[in-house]
Each structure stands twice: as structure tokens, then as C-alpha cells.
mmCIF file of C-alpha atoms in Angstrom:
data_model
loop_
_atom_site.group_PDB
_atom_site.id
_atom_site.type_symbol
_atom_site.label_atom_id
_atom_site.label_comp_id
_atom_site.label_asym_id
_atom_site.label_seq_id
_atom_site.Cartn_x
_atom_site.Cartn_y
_atom_site.Cartn_z
ATOM 1 C CA MET A 219 -17.887 -34.887 -10.291
ATOM 2 C CA PHE A 220 -19.075 -36.389 -7.024
ATOM 3 C CA ALA A 221 -16.655 -34.337 -4.924
ATOM 4 C CA ILE A 222 -17.403 -31.064 -6.711
ATOM 5 C CA LYS A 223 -21.147 -31.707 -6.463
ATOM 6 C CA ASN A 224 -20.882 -32.140 -2.711
ATOM 7 C CA LYS A 225 -18.738 -29.031 -2.438
ATOM 8 C CA ILE A 226 -21.309 -26.975 -4.372
ATOM 9 C CA GLN A 227 -24.174 -28.332 -2.288
ATOM 10 C CA ASP A 228 -22.330 -27.494 0.921
ATOM 11 C CA LEU A 229 -21.573 -23.952 -0.247
ATOM 12 C CA ALA A 230 -25.167 -23.432 -1.398
ATOM 13 C CA ASN A 231 -26.604 -24.679 1.880
ATOM 14 C CA GLN A 232 -24.236 -22.447 3.852
ATOM 15 C CA LYS A 233 -25.556 -19.453 1.921
ATOM 16 C CA GLN A 234 -29.273 -20.184 2.423
ATOM 17 C CA ALA A 235 -29.887 -17.635 5.194
ATOM 18 C CA GLU A 236 -28.023 -14.946 3.276
ATOM 19 C CA LEU A 237 -29.964 -15.747 0.103
ATOM 20 C CA VAL A 238 -33.251 -15.408 1.992
ATOM 21 C CA ASP A 239 -32.200 -11.952 3.181
ATOM 22 C CA ILE A 240 -31.243 -10.904 -0.348
ATOM 23 C CA ARG A 241 -34.436 -12.220 -1.855
ATOM 24 C CA ARG A 242 -36.581 -10.500 0.742
ATOM 25 C CA TYR A 243 -34.819 -7.184 0.201
ATOM 26 C CA LEU A 244 -35.378 -7.453 -3.544
ATOM 27 C CA HIS A 245 -38.990 -8.501 -3.031
ATOM 28 C CA GLN A 246 -39.600 -5.569 -0.710
ATOM 29 C CA HIS A 247 -38.070 -3.049 -3.145
ATOM 30 C CA PRO A 248 -39.331 -3.982 -6.636
ATOM 31 C CA GLU A 249 -38.911 -1.713 -9.646
ATOM 32 C CA LEU A 250 -40.673 -1.722 -12.998
ATOM 33 C CA SER A 251 -39.071 -2.465 -16.362
ATOM 34 C CA PHE A 252 -36.505 0.145 -17.430
ATOM 35 C CA GLU A 253 -36.662 1.676 -13.926
ATOM 36 C CA GLU A 254 -34.437 -0.779 -12.000
ATOM 37 C CA THR A 255 -31.860 1.820 -10.920
ATOM 38 C CA ASN A 256 -31.893 1.048 -7.183
ATOM 39 C CA THR A 257 -32.041 -2.697 -7.852
ATOM 40 C CA ALA A 258 -28.908 -2.435 -9.980
ATOM 41 C CA LYS A 259 -27.175 -0.389 -7.261
ATOM 42 C CA TYR A 260 -28.042 -3.026 -4.661
ATOM 43 C CA LEU A 261 -26.695 -5.770 -6.939
ATOM 44 C CA THR A 262 -23.379 -4.008 -7.444
ATOM 45 C CA GLU A 263 -23.053 -3.704 -3.661
ATOM 46 C CA GLN A 264 -23.570 -7.466 -3.347
ATOM 47 C CA LEU A 265 -21.071 -8.145 -6.145
ATOM 48 C CA ASP A 266 -18.510 -5.923 -4.424
ATOM 49 C CA LYS A 267 -18.928 -8.041 -1.280
ATOM 50 C CA ILE A 268 -18.281 -11.198 -3.285
ATOM 51 C CA GLY A 269 -15.252 -9.595 -4.915
ATOM 52 C CA VAL A 270 -15.978 -10.204 -8.600
ATOM 53 C CA SER A 271 -15.413 -7.861 -11.512
ATOM 54 C CA TYR A 272 -18.394 -6.505 -13.414
ATOM 55 C CA GLN A 273 -19.640 -3.896 -15.848
ATOM 56 C CA ASN A 274 -22.835 -2.023 -15.052
ATOM 57 C CA ASN A 275 -25.183 0.400 -16.852
ATOM 58 C CA ILE A 276 -25.276 -1.887 -19.880
ATOM 59 C CA GLY A 277 -28.321 -1.250 -22.038
ATOM 60 C CA GLY A 278 -29.748 0.757 -19.152
ATOM 61 C CA ASN A 279 -29.597 -1.085 -15.838
ATOM 62 C CA GLY A 280 -27.908 -4.268 -17.031
ATOM 63 C CA ILE A 281 -24.916 -5.768 -15.233
ATOM 64 C CA VAL A 282 -22.447 -8.331 -16.584
ATOM 65 C CA VAL A 283 -20.104 -10.288 -14.309
ATOM 66 C CA LEU A 284 -17.076 -12.247 -15.530
ATOM 67 C CA ILE A 285 -15.714 -15.132 -13.454
ATOM 68 C CA GLU A 286 -12.468 -16.384 -14.951
ATOM 69 C CA GLY A 287 -11.178 -19.826 -14.150
ATOM 70 C CA LYS A 288 -7.932 -21.361 -15.305
ATOM 71 C CA ASN A 289 -7.241 -20.842 -19.019
ATOM 72 C CA PRO A 290 -10.140 -18.329 -19.284
ATOM 73 C CA THR A 291 -10.142 -18.104 -23.090
ATOM 74 C CA LYS A 292 -10.866 -21.809 -23.548
ATOM 75 C CA LYS A 293 -14.658 -21.555 -23.315
ATOM 76 C CA THR A 294 -17.222 -18.976 -22.186
ATOM 77 C CA ILE A 295 -20.731 -19.852 -21.044
ATOM 78 C CA ALA A 296 -23.414 -17.508 -19.757
ATOM 79 C CA LEU A 297 -25.964 -17.475 -16.961
ATOM 80 C CA ARG A 298 -28.860 -15.013 -16.952
ATOM 81 C CA ALA A 299 -31.370 -13.584 -14.458
ATOM 82 C CA ASP A 300 -33.994 -10.869 -14.985
ATOM 83 C CA ILE A 301 -34.357 -8.115 -12.383
ATOM 84 C CA ASP A 302 -37.572 -6.156 -13.103
ATOM 85 C CA ALA A 303 -40.986 -6.396 -11.434
ATOM 86 C CA LEU A 304 -44.657 -6.036 -12.420
ATOM 87 C CA PRO A 305 -47.320 -3.318 -11.956
ATOM 88 C CA ILE A 306 -49.336 -5.325 -9.409
ATOM 89 C CA VAL A 307 -50.527 -4.365 -5.916
ATOM 90 C CA GLU A 308 -49.234 -7.048 -3.553
ATOM 91 C CA GLU A 309 -51.736 -8.688 -1.192
ATOM 92 C CA ASN A 310 -49.376 -10.960 0.736
ATOM 93 C CA GLU A 311 -49.319 -10.347 4.488
ATOM 94 C CA VAL A 312 -45.598 -10.910 5.034
ATOM 95 C CA ASP A 313 -42.795 -8.882 6.596
ATOM 96 C CA TYR A 314 -41.136 -8.503 3.199
ATOM 97 C CA CYS A 315 -44.227 -7.237 1.356
ATOM 98 C CA SER A 316 -43.487 -4.649 -1.344
ATOM 99 C CA VAL A 317 -43.024 -1.113 -0.045
ATOM 100 C CA ASN A 318 -43.415 0.285 -3.560
ATOM 101 C CA LYS A 319 -47.192 0.573 -3.872
ATOM 102 C CA GLY A 320 -48.469 -0.929 -7.109
ATOM 103 C CA VAL A 321 -45.195 -2.698 -7.925
ATOM 104 C CA MET A 322 -44.525 -6.339 -7.059
ATOM 105 C CA HIS A 323 -42.121 -9.166 -7.833
ATOM 106 C CA ALA A 324 -45.042 -11.337 -8.921
ATOM 107 C CA CYS A 325 -43.068 -13.271 -11.514
ATOM 108 C CA GLY A 326 -40.205 -14.444 -9.340
ATOM 109 C CA HIS A 327 -37.468 -12.232 -10.748
ATOM 110 C CA ASP A 328 -36.337 -11.597 -7.176
ATOM 111 C CA VAL A 329 -35.743 -15.346 -6.934
ATOM 112 C CA HIS A 330 -33.928 -15.517 -10.280
ATOM 113 C CA THR A 331 -31.650 -12.639 -9.277
ATOM 114 C CA THR A 332 -30.932 -14.086 -5.845
ATOM 115 C CA CYS A 333 -30.095 -17.504 -7.274
ATOM 116 C CA LEU A 334 -27.681 -15.984 -9.792
ATOM 117 C CA LEU A 335 -25.965 -14.007 -7.034
ATOM 118 C CA GLY A 336 -25.614 -17.244 -5.097
ATOM 119 C CA ALA A 337 -24.231 -19.083 -8.128
ATOM 120 C CA ILE A 338 -21.734 -16.269 -8.717
ATOM 121 C CA ASP A 339 -20.474 -16.520 -5.135
ATOM 122 C CA ILE A 340 -20.110 -20.308 -5.395
ATOM 123 C CA LEU A 341 -18.362 -20.213 -8.778
ATOM 124 C CA HIS A 342 -16.053 -17.423 -7.623
ATOM 125 C CA GLN A 343 -14.959 -19.601 -4.713
ATOM 126 C CA LEU A 344 -14.397 -22.533 -7.074
ATOM 127 C CA LYS A 345 -12.720 -20.627 -9.931
ATOM 128 C CA ASN A 346 -9.519 -22.654 -9.546
ATOM 129 C CA ASP A 347 -11.484 -25.842 -10.186
ATOM 130 C CA PHE A 348 -12.629 -25.044 -13.729
ATOM 131 C CA GLU A 349 -11.249 -23.903 -17.063
ATOM 132 C CA GLY A 350 -12.903 -21.116 -19.007
ATOM 133 C CA THR A 351 -15.039 -18.102 -18.180
ATOM 134 C CA VAL A 352 -18.549 -17.697 -16.805
ATOM 135 C CA LYS A 353 -20.436 -14.599 -17.942
ATOM 136 C CA CYS A 354 -23.336 -13.764 -15.624
ATOM 137 C CA ILE A 355 -25.994 -11.389 -16.937
ATOM 138 C CA PHE A 356 -28.389 -9.417 -14.736
ATOM 139 C CA GLN A 357 -30.935 -8.284 -17.295
ATOM 140 C CA PRO A 358 -33.476 -5.464 -16.936
ATOM 141 C CA ALA A 359 -36.897 -5.122 -18.571
ATOM 142 C CA GLU A 360 -37.980 -8.680 -19.301
ATOM 143 C CA GLU A 361 -41.622 -7.756 -18.736
ATOM 144 C CA LYS A 362 -41.925 -4.956 -21.293
ATOM 145 C CA LEU A 363 -41.335 -4.658 -25.026
ATOM 146 C CA PRO A 364 -38.924 -4.599 -26.721
ATOM 147 C CA GLY A 365 -37.477 -6.764 -23.944
ATOM 148 C CA GLY A 366 -34.232 -6.166 -22.130
ATOM 149 C CA ALA A 367 -32.662 -9.237 -23.734
ATOM 150 C CA SER A 368 -32.885 -7.683 -27.207
ATOM 151 C CA ILE A 369 -31.318 -4.485 -25.893
ATOM 152 C CA LEU A 370 -28.455 -6.258 -24.130
ATOM 153 C CA ILE A 371 -27.732 -8.413 -27.172
ATOM 154 C CA LYS A 372 -27.409 -5.246 -29.267
ATOM 155 C CA ALA A 373 -25.115 -3.888 -26.549
ATOM 156 C CA GLY A 374 -22.845 -6.923 -27.044
ATOM 157 C CA VAL A 375 -23.406 -9.070 -23.950
ATOM 158 C CA LEU A 376 -22.923 -12.262 -25.977
ATOM 159 C CA GLU A 377 -19.548 -11.006 -27.212
ATOM 160 C CA ASN A 378 -16.153 -10.026 -25.734
ATOM 161 C CA PRO A 379 -15.735 -12.822 -24.819
ATOM 162 C CA THR A 380 -18.042 -14.686 -27.191
ATOM 163 C CA VAL A 381 -20.595 -16.827 -25.378
ATOM 164 C CA GLU A 382 -20.818 -20.486 -26.412
ATOM 165 C CA ASN A 383 -24.186 -21.101 -24.735
ATOM 166 C CA ILE A 384 -26.524 -19.621 -22.136
ATOM 167 C CA VAL A 385 -28.620 -21.005 -19.267
ATOM 168 C CA GLY A 386 -31.520 -19.407 -17.402
ATOM 169 C CA GLN A 387 -34.066 -20.568 -14.858
ATOM 170 C CA HIS A 388 -37.601 -19.441 -13.983
ATOM 171 C CA VAL A 389 -39.821 -20.089 -10.972
ATOM 172 C CA TYR A 390 -42.613 -22.612 -11.518
ATOM 173 C CA PRO A 391 -45.361 -22.495 -8.861
ATOM 174 C CA GLN A 392 -47.107 -25.538 -10.334
ATOM 175 C CA LEU A 393 -44.092 -27.650 -9.317
ATOM 176 C CA GLU A 394 -43.266 -28.630 -5.744
ATOM 177 C CA VAL A 395 -40.183 -27.029 -4.238
ATOM 178 C CA GLY A 396 -37.192 -29.338 -4.532
ATOM 179 C CA LYS A 397 -38.050 -30.247 -8.122
ATOM 180 C CA VAL A 398 -37.051 -28.805 -11.501
ATOM 181 C CA ALA A 399 -38.334 -29.355 -15.031
ATOM 182 C CA PHE A 400 -36.812 -29.234 -18.505
ATOM 183 C CA ARG A 401 -37.951 -29.387 -22.126
ATOM 184 C CA LYS A 402 -35.872 -29.863 -25.261
ATOM 185 C CA GLY A 403 -36.699 -28.009 -28.460
ATOM 186 C CA ILE A 404 -39.502 -25.490 -28.813
ATOM 187 C CA ALA A 405 -40.643 -24.601 -25.311
ATOM 188 C CA MET A 406 -42.363 -21.190 -25.252
ATOM 189 C CA ALA A 407 -44.317 -19.173 -27.791
ATOM 190 C CA SER A 408 -43.577 -15.977 -29.644
ATOM 191 C CA CYS A 409 -45.608 -12.994 -28.464
ATOM 192 C CA ASP A 410 -46.849 -9.967 -30.429
ATOM 193 C CA GLU A 411 -49.110 -7.191 -29.160
ATOM 194 C CA ILE A 412 -52.138 -6.032 -31.165
ATOM 195 C CA TYR A 413 -53.641 -2.544 -30.851
ATOM 196 C CA ILE A 414 -56.692 -1.626 -32.974
ATOM 197 C CA THR A 415 -58.667 1.622 -32.850
ATOM 198 C CA ILE A 416 -61.946 1.867 -34.794
ATOM 199 C CA LYS A 417 -63.249 5.379 -35.381
ATOM 200 C CA GLY A 418 -66.485 6.962 -36.621
ATOM 201 C CA GLU A 419 -68.881 9.780 -35.804
ATOM 202 C CA GLY A 420 -70.889 7.925 -33.181
ATOM 203 C CA GLY A 421 -74.470 8.828 -32.484
ATOM 204 C CA HIS A 422 -77.734 8.109 -30.687
ATOM 205 C CA GLY A 423 -78.353 4.484 -29.830
ATOM 206 C CA ALA A 424 -82.020 4.832 -30.845
ATOM 207 C CA MET A 425 -81.073 6.019 -34.339
ATOM 208 C CA PRO A 426 -78.375 3.614 -35.538
ATOM 209 C CA GLN A 427 -79.358 4.279 -39.174
ATOM 210 C CA LEU A 428 -77.788 7.739 -38.873
ATOM 211 C CA THR A 429 -74.361 6.498 -37.826
ATOM 212 C CA ALA A 430 -71.927 3.642 -38.326
ATOM 213 C CA ASP A 431 -71.869 1.357 -35.298
ATOM 214 C CA THR A 432 -68.325 1.125 -33.940
ATOM 215 C CA VAL A 433 -69.350 -1.387 -31.256
ATOM 216 C CA LEU A 434 -71.025 -3.769 -33.703
ATOM 217 C CA CYS A 435 -68.058 -3.457 -36.036
ATOM 218 C CA ALA A 436 -65.596 -4.221 -33.245
ATOM 219 C CA SER A 437 -67.699 -7.143 -32.057
ATOM 220 C CA GLN A 438 -67.778 -8.670 -35.515
ATOM 221 C CA LEU A 439 -64.050 -8.131 -35.814
ATOM 222 C CA VAL A 440 -63.305 -9.981 -32.564
ATOM 223 C CA VAL A 441 -65.252 -13.005 -33.840
ATOM 224 C CA SER A 442 -63.763 -12.852 -37.341
ATOM 225 C CA LEU A 443 -60.178 -12.658 -36.130
ATOM 226 C CA GLN A 444 -60.595 -16.098 -34.544
ATOM 227 C CA GLN A 445 -60.982 -17.542 -38.036
ATOM 228 C CA ILE A 446 -57.323 -16.765 -38.649
ATOM 229 C CA VAL A 447 -56.487 -19.477 -36.131
ATOM 230 C CA SER A 448 -59.258 -21.896 -37.087
ATOM 231 C CA ARG A 449 -59.076 -21.552 -40.875
ATOM 232 C CA ASN A 450 -55.727 -20.042 -41.949
ATOM 233 C CA ASN A 451 -53.486 -21.894 -39.525
ATOM 234 C CA ASN A 452 -52.232 -25.454 -39.870
ATOM 235 C CA PRO A 453 -54.116 -27.278 -37.081
ATOM 236 C CA THR A 454 -50.859 -28.927 -35.966
ATOM 237 C CA MET A 455 -49.268 -25.542 -35.158
ATOM 238 C CA PRO A 456 -50.279 -24.242 -31.713
ATOM 239 C CA THR A 457 -51.531 -20.663 -32.069
ATOM 240 C CA VAL A 458 -53.379 -18.280 -29.782
ATOM 241 C CA LEU A 459 -55.033 -15.032 -30.857
ATOM 242 C CA THR A 460 -56.713 -13.386 -27.886
ATOM 243 C CA ILE A 461 -58.432 -10.012 -27.660
ATOM 244 C CA GLY A 462 -58.218 -9.201 -23.976
ATOM 245 C CA LYS A 463 -59.263 -5.564 -23.961
ATOM 246 C CA PHE A 464 -62.408 -4.031 -25.530
ATOM 247 C CA ILE A 465 -63.074 -0.395 -24.665
ATOM 248 C CA ALA A 466 -66.293 1.203 -25.955
ATOM 249 C CA GLU A 467 -67.102 4.179 -23.782
ATOM 250 C CA GLY A 468 -70.631 4.793 -24.945
ATOM 251 C CA ALA A 469 -73.792 4.444 -22.865
ATOM 252 C CA THR A 470 -77.187 2.746 -22.973
ATOM 253 C CA ASN A 471 -78.235 5.180 -25.693
ATOM 254 C CA ILE A 472 -74.876 6.248 -27.144
ATOM 255 C CA ILE A 473 -72.869 4.599 -29.902
ATOM 256 C CA PRO A 474 -69.316 5.797 -29.190
ATOM 257 C CA SER A 475 -67.186 7.429 -31.831
ATOM 258 C CA GLU A 476 -64.227 5.218 -30.958
ATOM 259 C CA VAL A 477 -63.635 1.622 -29.854
ATOM 260 C CA LYS A 478 -60.244 0.254 -28.818
ATOM 261 C CA LEU A 479 -59.205 -3.409 -28.976
ATOM 262 C CA GLU A 480 -56.003 -4.892 -27.587
ATOM 263 C CA GLY A 481 -54.777 -8.452 -27.835
ATOM 264 C CA THR A 482 -51.947 -10.899 -28.321
ATOM 265 C CA LEU A 483 -50.768 -13.326 -31.004
ATOM 266 C CA ARG A 484 -48.684 -16.335 -29.967
ATOM 267 C CA THR A 485 -47.255 -19.216 -31.952
ATOM 268 C CA PHE A 486 -44.094 -21.260 -32.661
ATOM 269 C CA ASP A 487 -43.251 -20.663 -36.315
ATOM 270 C CA GLU A 488 -41.761 -17.437 -37.661
ATOM 271 C CA ALA A 489 -43.163 -17.752 -41.203
ATOM 272 C CA TRP A 490 -46.688 -18.409 -39.911
ATOM 273 C CA ARG A 491 -46.284 -15.662 -37.321
ATOM 274 C CA ALA A 492 -45.598 -13.142 -40.098
ATOM 275 C CA LYS A 493 -48.483 -14.446 -42.217
ATOM 276 C CA ALA A 494 -50.911 -14.291 -39.290
ATOM 277 C CA LYS A 495 -50.043 -10.642 -38.682
ATOM 278 C CA GLU A 496 -50.715 -9.898 -42.341
ATOM 279 C CA ARG A 497 -54.111 -11.586 -42.073
ATOM 280 C CA ILE A 498 -54.976 -9.570 -38.947
ATOM 281 C CA VAL A 499 -54.417 -6.374 -40.920
ATOM 282 C CA GLU A 500 -56.298 -7.610 -44.007
ATOM 283 C CA ILE A 501 -59.366 -8.828 -42.104
ATOM 284 C CA THR A 502 -59.477 -5.756 -39.857
ATOM 285 C CA GLU A 503 -59.306 -3.303 -42.747
ATOM 286 C CA ALA A 504 -61.942 -5.196 -44.774
ATOM 287 C CA ILE A 505 -64.477 -5.397 -41.937
ATOM 288 C CA VAL A 506 -64.001 -1.808 -40.817
ATOM 289 C CA GLN A 507 -64.321 -0.508 -44.374
ATOM 290 C CA SER A 508 -67.509 -2.510 -44.849
ATOM 291 C CA PHE A 509 -69.009 -0.529 -41.945
ATOM 292 C CA GLY A 510 -67.910 2.796 -43.394
ATOM 293 C CA LEU A 511 -65.504 3.403 -40.537
ATOM 294 C CA VAL A 512 -61.756 4.038 -40.308
ATOM 295 C CA VAL A 513 -59.174 2.071 -38.375
ATOM 296 C CA GLU A 514 -55.701 2.416 -36.910
ATOM 297 C CA ILE A 515 -53.754 -0.840 -36.513
ATOM 298 C CA ASP A 516 -50.537 -1.187 -34.551
ATOM 299 C CA ILE A 517 -49.010 -4.658 -34.214
ATOM 300 C CA GLN A 518 -45.901 -4.471 -32.079
ATOM 301 C CA ASP A 519 -43.368 -7.205 -32.687
ATOM 302 C CA GLY A 520 -42.685 -8.945 -29.418
ATOM 303 C CA TYR A 521 -40.507 -11.858 -28.380
ATOM 304 C CA PRO A 522 -39.674 -14.748 -30.721
ATOM 305 C CA PHE A 523 -40.397 -18.344 -29.746
ATOM 306 C CA LEU A 524 -38.016 -19.914 -27.258
ATOM 307 C CA LYS A 525 -36.099 -22.989 -28.373
ATOM 308 C CA ASN A 526 -34.018 -25.042 -25.972
ATOM 309 C CA ASP A 527 -30.937 -26.607 -27.521
ATOM 310 C CA ASP A 528 -31.168 -30.410 -27.382
ATOM 311 C CA ASP A 529 -27.576 -31.084 -26.329
ATOM 312 C CA LEU A 530 -27.324 -28.319 -23.743
ATOM 313 C CA THR A 531 -30.716 -29.183 -22.273
ATOM 314 C CA GLU A 532 -29.750 -32.841 -22.034
ATOM 315 C CA LEU A 533 -26.572 -31.845 -20.188
ATOM 316 C CA ALA A 534 -28.548 -29.594 -17.829
ATOM 317 C CA ASN A 535 -31.203 -32.252 -17.291
ATOM 318 C CA GLN A 536 -28.583 -34.882 -16.481
ATOM 319 C CA SER A 537 -26.842 -32.412 -14.175
ATOM 320 C CA ALA A 538 -30.106 -31.881 -12.305
ATOM 321 C CA ILE A 539 -30.594 -35.645 -11.949
ATOM 322 C CA GLU A 540 -27.120 -35.933 -10.437
ATOM 323 C CA TYR A 541 -27.629 -32.912 -8.185
ATOM 324 C CA LEU A 542 -31.213 -33.527 -7.016
ATOM 325 C CA GLY A 543 -32.026 -37.153 -7.828
ATOM 326 C CA GLU A 544 -34.001 -38.473 -10.793
ATOM 327 C CA GLU A 545 -37.292 -38.361 -8.871
ATOM 328 C CA ASN A 546 -36.982 -34.572 -8.639
ATOM 329 C CA VAL A 547 -36.501 -33.876 -12.348
ATOM 330 C CA GLU A 548 -39.537 -33.662 -14.640
ATOM 331 C CA GLU A 549 -40.382 -32.867 -18.259
ATOM 332 C CA LEU A 550 -42.118 -29.593 -19.088
ATOM 333 C CA PRO A 551 -45.069 -29.285 -21.470
ATOM 334 C CA VAL A 552 -45.017 -26.732 -24.279
ATOM 335 C CA ARG A 553 -46.179 -23.345 -22.968
ATOM 336 C CA MET A 554 -47.990 -20.566 -24.824
ATOM 337 C CA THR A 555 -46.468 -18.015 -22.469
ATOM 338 C CA ALA A 556 -43.535 -15.954 -23.728
ATOM 339 C CA GLU A 557 -40.144 -14.877 -22.393
ATOM 340 C CA ASP A 558 -37.524 -12.540 -23.777
ATOM 341 C CA PHE A 559 -34.876 -15.172 -22.966
ATOM 342 C CA ALA A 560 -36.028 -16.375 -26.398
ATOM 343 C CA PHE A 561 -33.859 -13.664 -27.982
ATOM 344 C CA TYR A 562 -30.776 -15.379 -26.544
ATOM 345 C CA SER A 563 -32.018 -18.775 -27.762
ATOM 346 C CA GLN A 564 -32.169 -17.374 -31.304
ATOM 347 C CA GLN A 565 -28.485 -16.377 -31.088
ATOM 348 C CA VAL A 566 -26.679 -19.182 -29.221
ATOM 349 C CA PRO A 567 -27.552 -22.638 -27.853
ATOM 350 C CA ALA A 568 -29.766 -22.063 -24.816
ATOM 351 C CA CYS A 569 -31.455 -23.883 -21.969
ATOM 352 C CA PHE A 570 -34.315 -22.322 -20.019
ATOM 353 C CA TYR A 571 -35.627 -24.546 -17.242
ATOM 354 C CA ARG A 572 -38.134 -24.305 -14.387
ATOM 355 C CA LEU A 573 -37.497 -24.196 -10.648
ATOM 356 C CA GLY A 574 -40.216 -25.578 -8.381
ATOM 357 C CA THR A 575 -41.453 -23.145 -5.698
ATOM 358 C CA ARG A 576 -44.772 -24.648 -4.555
ATOM 359 C CA ASN A 577 -45.521 -25.783 -1.003
ATOM 360 C CA GLU A 578 -49.160 -26.690 -0.385
ATOM 361 C CA VAL A 579 -48.594 -27.345 3.315
ATOM 362 C CA LYS A 580 -47.462 -23.741 3.749
ATOM 363 C CA GLY A 581 -50.230 -22.456 1.458
ATOM 364 C CA ILE A 582 -47.743 -21.314 -1.192
ATOM 365 C CA THR A 583 -49.770 -22.137 -4.293
ATOM 366 C CA SER A 584 -50.562 -18.864 -6.111
ATOM 367 C CA GLY A 585 -49.572 -18.516 -9.743
ATOM 368 C CA ILE A 586 -47.212 -15.951 -11.193
ATOM 369 C CA HIS A 587 -48.594 -12.504 -12.079
ATOM 370 C CA THR A 588 -51.045 -12.688 -9.174
ATOM 371 C CA PRO A 589 -51.076 -10.390 -6.101
ATOM 372 C CA THR A 590 -50.569 -13.338 -3.735
ATOM 373 C CA PHE A 591 -47.655 -14.989 -5.517
ATOM 374 C CA ASP A 592 -44.869 -16.152 -3.189
ATOM 375 C CA VAL A 593 -42.314 -18.964 -3.044
ATOM 376 C CA ASP A 594 -40.999 -21.541 -0.626
ATOM 377 C CA GLU A 595 -37.612 -19.955 -0.053
ATOM 378 C CA SER A 596 -35.827 -23.292 0.242
ATOM 379 C CA CYS A 597 -35.748 -23.030 -3.562
ATOM 380 C CA LEU A 598 -33.025 -20.380 -3.261
ATOM 381 C CA SER A 599 -30.039 -22.499 -2.255
ATOM 382 C CA LEU A 600 -31.255 -25.233 -4.589
ATOM 383 C CA GLY A 601 -31.529 -22.819 -7.536
ATOM 384 C CA ALA A 602 -28.144 -21.242 -6.852
ATOM 385 C CA GLY A 603 -26.414 -24.574 -6.412
ATOM 386 C CA LEU A 604 -27.952 -26.159 -9.487
ATOM 387 C CA MET A 605 -26.948 -23.227 -11.708
ATOM 388 C CA ALA A 606 -23.403 -23.539 -10.382
ATOM 389 C CA TYR A 607 -23.376 -27.302 -10.948
ATOM 390 C CA ILE A 608 -24.711 -27.063 -14.519
ATOM 391 C CA THR A 609 -21.937 -24.562 -15.160
ATOM 392 C CA MET A 610 -19.275 -26.726 -13.566
ATOM 393 C CA LYS A 611 -20.397 -29.747 -15.600
ATOM 394 C CA GLN A 612 -19.394 -27.823 -18.705
ATOM 395 C CA LEU A 613 -16.139 -26.322 -17.487
ATOM 396 C CA TYR A 614 -14.726 -28.817 -14.987
ATOM 397 C CA HIS A 615 -11.650 -30.616 -16.358
ATOM 398 C CA ILE A 616 -12.186 -29.662 -20.000
ATOM 399 C CA GLU A 617 -9.803 -31.732 -22.116
#
């Protein structure tokens, strides 16, 4: 593999300037989930330049590329990148700042997409050096329920040909550029969205005896819901229940007729996840009824927990050591954040790893989902090359 590794590294390095241009175009023209029409058009133009076959308009704005090596039916593996952006006003003072006001690639999907384009170009050039097929998925709508992954799976992206496993990467601003990180087993949490509306007649704040206090009820509910985690959950199972939005549009002397709560539930066990949602409903209804109020509860099922396959992750980890050096490969902690790549991991063996993008000398330190998020763009050729090498490790000289 030494020769093929060097060949991939050379090809990746040769593409660095082009990858920077692609990433900056994508960063400058972000589109929200389910609205990635122009992004998809730009990607097909890039794929036409490379000369690969693809299907577009899958599950909306999804694109699937097939790169066939020798004996293409022998094995099929998949690579995935997400293409949507976030509703954030960018504050970076750079030439490639978003031109779509209020929309920003603040989660690095421009990087993921660019790296996959680079990997596709490399693998297309090396298609005579491997056996099997590489299926490359450009996925829309990772940032919004029900998640583009679930939609594309229903559309059949893991079939025809059937995918044996899938690999994805995600930017990691806590990690210095030049490094990557992996974790076997459970890696990211499930994520459900909680919407609660408490309703009553409202009334004068100086005469609470004449009304039922929606604000007091909601306040007690926020506190009581935490007992689901502290008293119903096994302490060894990481769980987060956060109420992040509390809207009570009354005044100093007005008890409002309606209070809205919004929050999230995250954990790593499907049975407990279902039980916790039941307890949210039970506790909410009991408290609201005790106040003489009515309630509407909407818990939207989000992404499942993400599990990295042990064998595939070990292969990817070892590939990264060979490609980057052992000193540049680290182990990830469990994260309570969520990703719709988890849907793939529930269907086929999967590996979702992190790509370092931090550079403190250049002041590139902001976290994802912030208006000043940016990356050290030297991560682009590294990310593209590593994806290609992990792929080649599985398909090169299959016996």
C-alpha cells in the first residue's frame, strides 16, 4: 500500500488550490436544509468536469455518484457528505463570506462536500487500481428533521448496488489541523425535539387567585422534567434533557394565557429513549392538570444514536495512522451532539470520524454553529486524500 498511499497523497496535494476554490464558492453560497438547489447544480457541474456518472434529484437535492473499478460487483462501499447550511448571520471578515444573508456554512458542510469531491476525483483517476464500486452520496438536509439521511435511505441510496459499509467525516475545530480522531462503538447521541404549549385564561398579575398561573406552571414543569434524568434514568446511561426556550409573553402585571417550552432529549439507548419520552408526557400532563390548565405536547422523533462499527473504525483508524502518522491520530470522547449519519449506522456498518480544522496561530478557533466559524483550509487535501485512502484500503487487491 506504500505506493498507492504516495500516489493518493500526490494527487490530493495537486488538487489543494482547486479544493480551496470549491470550498470558498460553497461557503459563499450556502443554502438551508431542503433548499440546496443551486448547491446541487454546482456539484453536478463539478462532477461533469471530473467525468463520473451520477444520479441527481434523489430525495430532493441528493446526488449519488458511482465509481466502478475492476470487477465492480465484488464489493460496494459508500462515502457521504452533507451539503446544507445553517440559519446564522456570518461575522467573518473574509473574501468568501456568505452572500446569502442569514445563511452560513457554520457546521463545515462546505468542507465535507469539498473533500468528497476531491476523493471522487482521486478515486476516479485510480479506478483501475481497485476492485469493486464506490458509491458517493451528497446528502441534503442534515440540519433539519427528519434528516436527509432518513429520506435518502427510503429512496434506496444503500441499494442498487447494495452498500457493504459507509464512511463519513466531520470537521472538528477542537482538533489541530493535520490531525483526525476516531471512536469505536457508540459515539453520538440520539436527538428528539420537545414542544410544549401550556394554555389558560391568563389574567392580572395582582390577582393571581382569579386565574391559573401559566408561568408558575411552566416553571415547575421545567424543574420537574429534570427528575426524569436524575431519578428515572440509570446513572450509567448518559442522558440530557434541556429546555432551551421558554416564551411567556406577559408583562409585569400580566399572567399570559399561553406559555411555550421547547427542548431536546438526548441519550444512547433506544428502549430508555422511548421510556423517557413517555415520562415527559406523563409528568407534563400531571403538572398542568394540577394547575387547572390545558397542554399540547409534541415530541418529534429525531435522529437515533450513532454507532461506529468496531472493525470498520479500526480499519479507518489504522489507515489514518499510515496516511498521517500515529502522532496525528487521536481517540474521540463520547459526544451528546447528534448527526443524521446515525441513520446509516443503524442500517450498515459505519465509521464517522473527525477532521481537525483548528489553527490557533491564524486565529481559527471558533466552534461550529457560531457566526465566526472557519477552518484552516489545509484540511481540504488531507480530508480528500484520507477518504480516498480509507476507501482504497478496502478495495485494493481484494482476494
